[in-house]
mmCIF file of C-alpha atoms and ligand atoms in Angstrom:
data_model
loop_
_atom_site.group_PDB
_atom_site.id
_atom_site.type_symbol
_atom_site.label_atom_id
_atom_site.label_comp_id
_atom_site.label_asym_id
_atom_site.label_seq_id
_atom_site.Cartn_x
_atom_site.Cartn_y
_atom_site.Cartn_z
ATOM 1 C CA MET S 1 4.624 36.758 -16.855
ATOM 2 C CA GLN S 2 3.050 34.454 -14.266
ATOM 3 C CA SER S 3 -0.748 33.501 -14.387
ATOM 4 C CA THR S 4 -2.800 31.550 -11.278
ATOM 5 C CA SER S 5 -5.624 30.484 -14.280
ATOM 6 C CA THR S 6 -6.438 27.512 -14.475
ATOM 7 C CA ARG S 7 -4.984 25.336 -17.134
ATOM 8 C CA ARG S 8 -6.086 21.623 -17.799
ATOM 9 C CA ILE S 9 -4.689 17.746 -19.285
ATOM 10 C CA GLU S 10 -7.063 16.654 -20.873
ATOM 11 C CA ASN S 11 -5.586 13.350 -21.839
ATOM 12 C CA ALA S 12 -3.534 12.707 -19.152
ATOM 13 C CA ARG S 13 -3.896 9.307 -17.080
ATOM 14 C CA PRO S 14 -5.820 7.923 -15.797
ATOM 15 C CA PHE S 15 -8.016 11.482 -16.230
ATOM 16 C CA ALA S 16 -8.054 14.991 -17.299
ATOM 17 C CA PHE S 17 -5.290 17.010 -14.536
ATOM 18 C CA SER S 18 -6.451 20.201 -13.781
ATOM 19 C CA PHE S 19 -3.548 22.820 -12.189
ATOM 20 C CA SER S 20 -2.850 26.290 -12.514
ATOM 21 C CA LEU S 21 0.932 27.834 -13.178
ATOM 22 C CA SER S 22 1.375 29.893 -10.077
ATOM 23 C CA SER S 23 1.165 26.829 -7.381
ATOM 24 C CA THR S 24 2.404 23.808 -9.819
ATOM 25 C CA ALA S 25 6.252 23.163 -9.451
ATOM 26 C CA LEU S 26 7.963 20.981 -12.672
ATOM 27 C CA ILE S 27 10.702 19.438 -10.363
ATOM 28 C CA VAL S 28 13.604 17.746 -12.238
ATOM 29 C CA ILE S 29 14.865 14.751 -10.453
ATOM 30 C CA ASP S 30 19.003 13.887 -10.695
ATOM 31 C CA MET S 31 19.377 14.192 -14.307
ATOM 32 C CA GLN S 32 23.834 14.313 -13.316
ATOM 33 C CA CYS S 33 26.338 12.593 -14.488
ATOM 34 C CA ASP S 34 26.912 10.063 -12.685
ATOM 35 C CA PHE S 35 23.307 8.563 -13.859
ATOM 36 C CA ILE S 36 23.191 10.107 -17.618
ATOM 37 C CA ASN S 37 27.237 9.250 -18.156
ATOM 38 C CA PRO S 38 29.597 6.053 -19.504
ATOM 39 C CA GLY S 39 32.101 6.388 -16.140
ATOM 40 C CA GLY S 40 29.082 7.681 -13.522
ATOM 41 C CA PHE S 41 27.249 6.068 -10.433
ATOM 42 C CA GLY S 42 24.550 3.780 -12.749
ATOM 43 C CA ALA S 43 27.769 2.618 -14.335
ATOM 44 C CA SER S 44 29.582 1.593 -11.802
ATOM 45 C CA LEU S 45 26.165 -0.833 -10.299
ATOM 46 C CA GLY S 46 26.547 -2.376 -14.064
ATOM 47 C CA ASN S 47 24.100 -0.370 -15.537
ATOM 48 C CA ASP S 48 23.926 0.706 -19.548
ATOM 49 C CA VAL S 49 23.417 3.987 -19.830
ATOM 50 C CA SER S 50 22.618 5.427 -22.494
ATOM 51 C CA PRO S 51 18.543 4.809 -22.336
ATOM 52 C CA LEU S 52 19.048 7.746 -20.527
ATOM 53 C CA GLN S 53 20.586 10.152 -22.418
ATOM 54 C CA SER S 54 17.474 9.514 -24.918
ATOM 55 C CA ILE S 55 14.993 11.122 -22.191
ATOM 56 C CA ILE S 56 17.427 14.439 -22.970
ATOM 57 C CA PRO S 57 15.496 16.387 -25.767
ATOM 58 C CA SER S 58 11.621 15.990 -23.886
ATOM 59 C CA VAL S 59 13.460 17.531 -20.394
ATOM 60 C CA GLN S 60 15.232 19.808 -21.991
ATOM 61 C CA GLN S 61 11.602 20.924 -24.105
ATOM 62 C CA LEU S 62 9.666 20.778 -20.550
ATOM 63 C CA LEU S 63 12.431 23.179 -19.095
ATOM 64 C CA ALA S 64 11.974 25.634 -21.923
ATOM 65 C CA VAL S 65 7.949 26.017 -22.266
ATOM 66 C CA ALA S 66 8.227 25.625 -17.954
ATOM 67 C CA ARG S 67 10.356 28.739 -18.476
ATOM 68 C CA GLU S 68 8.663 31.071 -20.761
ATOM 69 C CA VAL S 69 5.627 30.422 -18.963
ATOM 70 C CA GLY S 70 6.748 31.864 -15.524
ATOM 71 C CA MET S 71 6.719 28.320 -13.770
ATOM 72 C CA THR S 72 8.420 27.829 -11.050
ATOM 73 C CA VAL S 73 11.257 25.218 -12.258
ATOM 74 C CA ILE S 74 13.629 23.192 -8.927
ATOM 75 C CA HIS S 75 15.934 20.385 -9.556
ATOM 76 C CA THR S 76 17.213 17.303 -7.162
ATOM 77 C CA ARG S 77 21.090 15.998 -7.498
ATOM 78 C CA GLU S 78 21.251 12.348 -5.351
ATOM 79 C CA CYS S 79 25.030 13.588 -3.474
ATOM 80 C CA HIS S 80 26.136 13.018 -0.627
ATOM 81 C CA GLN S 81 28.688 15.233 1.709
ATOM 82 C CA PRO S 82 32.529 15.088 1.143
ATOM 83 C CA ASP S 83 33.013 13.110 4.153
ATOM 84 C CA LEU S 84 29.647 10.751 2.969
ATOM 85 C CA SER S 85 28.744 11.535 6.485
ATOM 86 C CA ASP S 86 24.781 11.974 4.972
ATOM 87 C CA CYS S 87 26.000 8.552 3.160
ATOM 88 C CA PRO S 88 24.596 5.074 5.166
ATOM 89 C CA PRO S 89 26.862 2.457 5.087
ATOM 90 C CA ALA S 90 24.357 0.637 4.389
ATOM 91 C CA LYS S 91 23.665 2.537 1.367
ATOM 92 C CA ARG S 92 27.343 2.565 0.248
ATOM 93 C CA ASN S 93 27.720 -0.911 0.903
ATOM 94 C CA ARG S 94 24.652 -2.452 -1.788
ATOM 95 C CA GLY S 95 24.710 -3.514 -4.936
ATOM 96 C CA ASN S 96 28.102 -4.946 -5.175
ATOM 97 C CA PRO S 97 29.127 -2.114 -7.008
ATOM 98 C CA MET S 98 33.161 -1.864 -9.072
ATOM 99 C CA LEU S 99 33.151 1.760 -7.366
ATOM 100 C CA ARG S 100 31.339 2.709 -3.984
ATOM 101 C CA ILE S 101 29.986 5.667 -3.413
ATOM 102 C CA GLY S 102 33.018 8.326 -2.212
ATOM 103 C CA ASP S 103 35.179 6.150 -4.901
ATOM 104 C CA GLU S 104 37.882 8.144 -7.144
ATOM 105 C CA GLY S 105 36.002 7.205 -10.774
ATOM 106 C CA PRO S 106 36.587 8.853 -14.111
ATOM 107 C CA MET S 107 34.622 12.150 -13.323
ATOM 108 C CA GLY S 108 35.653 12.400 -10.272
ATOM 109 C CA ARG S 109 34.192 11.146 -6.345
ATOM 110 C CA ILE S 110 31.265 8.685 -7.045
ATOM 111 C CA LEU S 111 27.881 11.239 -6.151
ATOM 112 C CA VAL S 112 30.091 13.452 -3.904
ATOM 113 C CA ALA S 113 28.409 16.824 -4.060
ATOM 114 C CA ASP S 114 31.802 18.943 -5.861
ATOM 115 C CA SER S 115 32.217 16.131 -7.940
ATOM 116 C CA ASP S 116 31.854 16.758 -11.447
ATOM 117 C CA GLY S 117 30.190 13.851 -11.979
ATOM 118 C CA ALA S 118 27.777 15.241 -9.051
ATOM 119 C CA GLN S 119 26.661 17.466 -12.009
ATOM 120 C CA ILE S 120 23.371 18.715 -13.771
ATOM 121 C CA ILE S 121 23.678 17.803 -17.018
ATOM 122 C CA PRO S 122 25.291 20.789 -19.484
ATOM 123 C CA GLU S 123 21.968 20.205 -21.638
ATOM 124 C CA LEU S 124 19.479 20.792 -18.701
ATOM 125 C CA ALA S 125 22.011 23.914 -16.893
ATOM 126 C CA PRO S 126 19.310 25.036 -13.796
ATOM 127 C CA LEU S 127 19.548 28.391 -14.194
ATOM 128 C CA ASP S 128 20.433 31.310 -11.728
ATOM 129 C CA SER S 129 16.494 31.685 -9.869
ATOM 130 C CA GLU S 130 16.048 27.958 -10.272
ATOM 131 C CA ALA S 131 16.226 25.689 -6.873
ATOM 132 C CA VAL S 132 18.601 22.594 -6.459
ATOM 133 C CA ILE S 133 17.635 20.065 -3.841
ATOM 134 C CA ASP S 134 20.821 18.562 -2.780
ATOM 135 C CA LYS S 135 19.340 14.980 -1.684
ATOM 136 C CA PRO S 136 20.886 12.703 0.122
ATOM 137 C CA GLY S 137 18.132 9.621 -0.256
ATOM 138 C CA LYS S 138 16.074 8.473 -3.187
ATOM 139 C CA GLY S 139 12.986 10.697 -2.564
ATOM 140 C CA ALA S 140 13.181 14.341 -2.907
ATOM 141 C CA PHE S 141 11.569 15.149 0.441
ATOM 142 C CA TYR S 142 14.071 12.802 2.691
ATOM 143 C CA ALA S 143 16.475 15.371 4.891
ATOM 144 C CA THR S 144 16.297 18.050 2.105
ATOM 145 C CA PRO S 145 14.332 21.442 2.628
ATOM 146 C CA LEU S 146 11.855 20.575 -0.259
ATOM 147 C CA GLN S 147 8.566 20.967 1.775
ATOM 148 C CA ASP S 148 9.365 24.232 3.485
ATOM 149 C CA HIS S 149 10.805 25.337 -0.250
ATOM 150 C CA LEU S 150 7.759 24.617 -1.780
ATOM 151 C CA LYS S 151 5.793 25.902 1.352
ATOM 152 C CA ALA S 152 6.838 29.083 1.221
ATOM 153 C CA LEU S 153 5.875 29.328 -2.940
ATOM 154 C CA GLY S 154 2.869 28.239 -2.602
ATOM 155 C CA ILE S 155 3.490 25.274 -4.205
ATOM 156 C CA GLN S 156 0.488 22.765 -4.233
ATOM 157 C CA GLN S 157 0.801 20.685 -7.529
ATOM 158 C CA LEU S 158 3.885 18.363 -8.944
ATOM 159 C CA ILE S 159 4.850 18.045 -11.703
ATOM 160 C CA PHE S 160 7.934 15.258 -12.157
ATOM 161 C CA SER S 161 10.758 14.038 -14.645
ATOM 162 C CA GLY S 162 14.130 12.752 -14.670
ATOM 163 C CA VAL S 163 15.406 9.965 -13.663
ATOM 164 C CA THR S 164 14.840 6.989 -12.461
ATOM 165 C CA THR S 165 11.182 6.544 -13.126
ATOM 166 C CA GLU S 166 11.096 3.324 -10.478
ATOM 167 C CA VAL S 167 14.011 4.909 -8.323
ATOM 168 C CA CYS S 168 14.473 8.787 -7.427
ATOM 169 C CA VAL S 169 10.759 9.471 -8.948
ATOM 170 C CA GLN S 170 8.387 7.133 -8.160
ATOM 171 C CA THR S 171 9.977 7.827 -4.788
ATOM 172 C CA SER S 172 9.815 11.147 -4.587
ATOM 173 C CA MET S 173 6.390 10.620 -6.054
ATOM 174 C CA ARG S 174 5.005 9.029 -3.250
ATOM 175 C CA GLU S 175 6.883 11.310 -0.704
ATOM 176 C CA ALA S 176 5.073 13.921 -2.387
ATOM 177 C CA ASN S 177 1.710 12.423 -3.014
ATOM 178 C CA ASP S 178 1.718 11.654 0.832
ATOM 179 C CA ARG S 179 2.662 15.436 2.254
ATOM 180 C CA GLY S 180 -0.885 16.084 0.150
ATOM 181 C CA TYR S 181 0.579 16.956 -3.010
ATOM 182 C CA ASP S 182 -1.267 16.407 -6.632
ATOM 183 C CA CYS S 183 1.607 15.115 -8.861
ATOM 184 C CA LEU S 184 2.090 14.406 -13.302
ATOM 185 C CA LEU S 185 4.938 12.009 -14.277
ATOM 186 C CA ALA S 186 5.693 13.362 -17.676
ATOM 187 C CA GLU S 187 6.254 10.365 -19.110
ATOM 188 C CA ASP S 188 8.517 10.652 -22.339
ATOM 189 C CA ALA S 189 10.778 12.459 -20.261
ATOM 190 C CA THR S 190 10.857 10.033 -17.389
ATOM 191 C CA GLU S 191 13.672 6.981 -17.905
ATOM 192 C CA SER S 192 15.129 4.168 -16.149
ATOM 193 C CA TYR S 193 18.057 1.292 -16.898
ATOM 194 C CA PHE S 194 15.304 -1.267 -17.374
ATOM 195 C CA PRO S 195 12.264 -0.011 -19.566
ATOM 196 C CA GLU S 196 9.891 -2.880 -18.216
ATOM 197 C CA PHE S 197 10.683 -1.176 -14.946
ATOM 198 C CA LYS S 198 10.090 2.086 -16.418
ATOM 199 C CA VAL S 199 6.009 -0.030 -17.796
ATOM 200 C CA SER S 200 5.132 -0.757 -14.303
ATOM 201 C CA THR S 201 5.718 2.669 -12.486
ATOM 202 C CA LEU S 202 4.021 4.919 -15.142
ATOM 203 C CA ASP S 203 0.793 1.735 -14.298
ATOM 204 C CA MET S 204 0.990 2.039 -10.352
ATOM 205 C CA ILE S 205 0.949 5.423 -10.564
ATOM 206 C CA ARG S 206 -1.760 5.602 -12.143
ATOM 207 C CA ALA S 207 -3.992 2.673 -10.830
ATOM 208 C CA GLN S 208 -6.580 2.675 -8.448
ATOM 209 C CA GLY S 209 -7.631 6.365 -9.930
ATOM 210 C CA ALA S 210 -4.398 7.428 -9.428
ATOM 211 C CA ILE S 211 -3.622 6.150 -6.678
ATOM 212 C CA VAL S 212 0.153 7.640 -5.934
ATOM 213 C CA GLY S 213 -0.666 10.640 -9.451
ATOM 214 C CA TRP S 214 -1.881 10.922 -13.563
ATOM 215 C CA THR S 215 0.853 10.554 -16.110
ATOM 216 C CA ALA S 216 0.670 12.630 -19.885
ATOM 217 C CA SER S 217 2.987 13.314 -22.475
ATOM 218 C CA VAL S 218 5.075 16.317 -22.979
ATOM 219 C CA ALA S 219 3.222 17.181 -25.310
ATOM 220 C CA ALA S 220 0.141 17.372 -24.069
ATOM 221 C CA ILE S 221 2.342 18.980 -20.943
ATOM 222 C CA LYS S 222 3.766 21.914 -22.967
ATOM 223 C CA THR S 223 -0.123 22.842 -25.150
ATOM 224 C CA ALA S 224 -1.980 23.139 -21.107
ATOM 225 C CA LEU S 225 0.785 25.217 -20.107
ATOM 226 C CA ARG S 226 0.547 27.573 -23.452
ATOM 227 C CA LYS S 227 -2.666 27.540 -23.306
ATOM 228 C CA ARG S 228 -3.682 30.859 -21.944
HETATM 229 C C1 LIG E 1 19.449 6.435 -8.428
HETATM 230 C C2 LIG E 1 17.576 7.672 -8.855
HETATM 231 N N1 LIG E 1 18.925 4.774 -8.848
HETATM 232 N N2 LIG E 1 18.433 9.113 -9.361
HETATM 233 N N3 LIG E 1 18.976 6.455 -8.062
HETATM 234 O O1 LIG E 1 20.421 5.057 -8.025
HETATM 235 O O2 LIG E 1 17.192 7.341 -9.390
#
């Protein structure tokens, strides 16, 4: 049952985060095989993907509680059309990867929408009722219907999770912040290939009185969501 009552995460940082269930969405960013599994886009850039696998249980917990309390859940995927018409050459050529976007890899074509690699990992599979926003960029708002979707649902606050912290999660959070959403990042439900980048991103987000937003642990978010 969805409720409009106000919730508060007292120990969010840099200070308490207030939200209501009916105006908040959980956004799960890019928990796709291409970033999480060996042989995908993340690995093609030379990254060890195993640190990203460590947050799967935390994201599962967030999803379970959000579904239990009836909160809106939205998933994103970073991916491109098969003809790569939405992939700028500058993006495809960047990074000197072993495999470029659109090349055939062990999980099909890298970051192409209908390939196995572009799918959300089975452990976090979206429900039929949950929107999946395909995005050609790092940010979830650029060239996507996300803002219209949030407006139609009356969403004003966003709880973020997913990968990678300093790239698609942070870019999406900054885009959301500039559009007037209050944003909170689940500290242990986001991960980076670079541990120091995750630490710095969390610091940057909550600096200067929550200049980009708030952060809080999954445990604190779960407690607030379940509070009646
Ligand atoms: C990257 C993402 N890292 N989902 N994408 O290229 O963070």
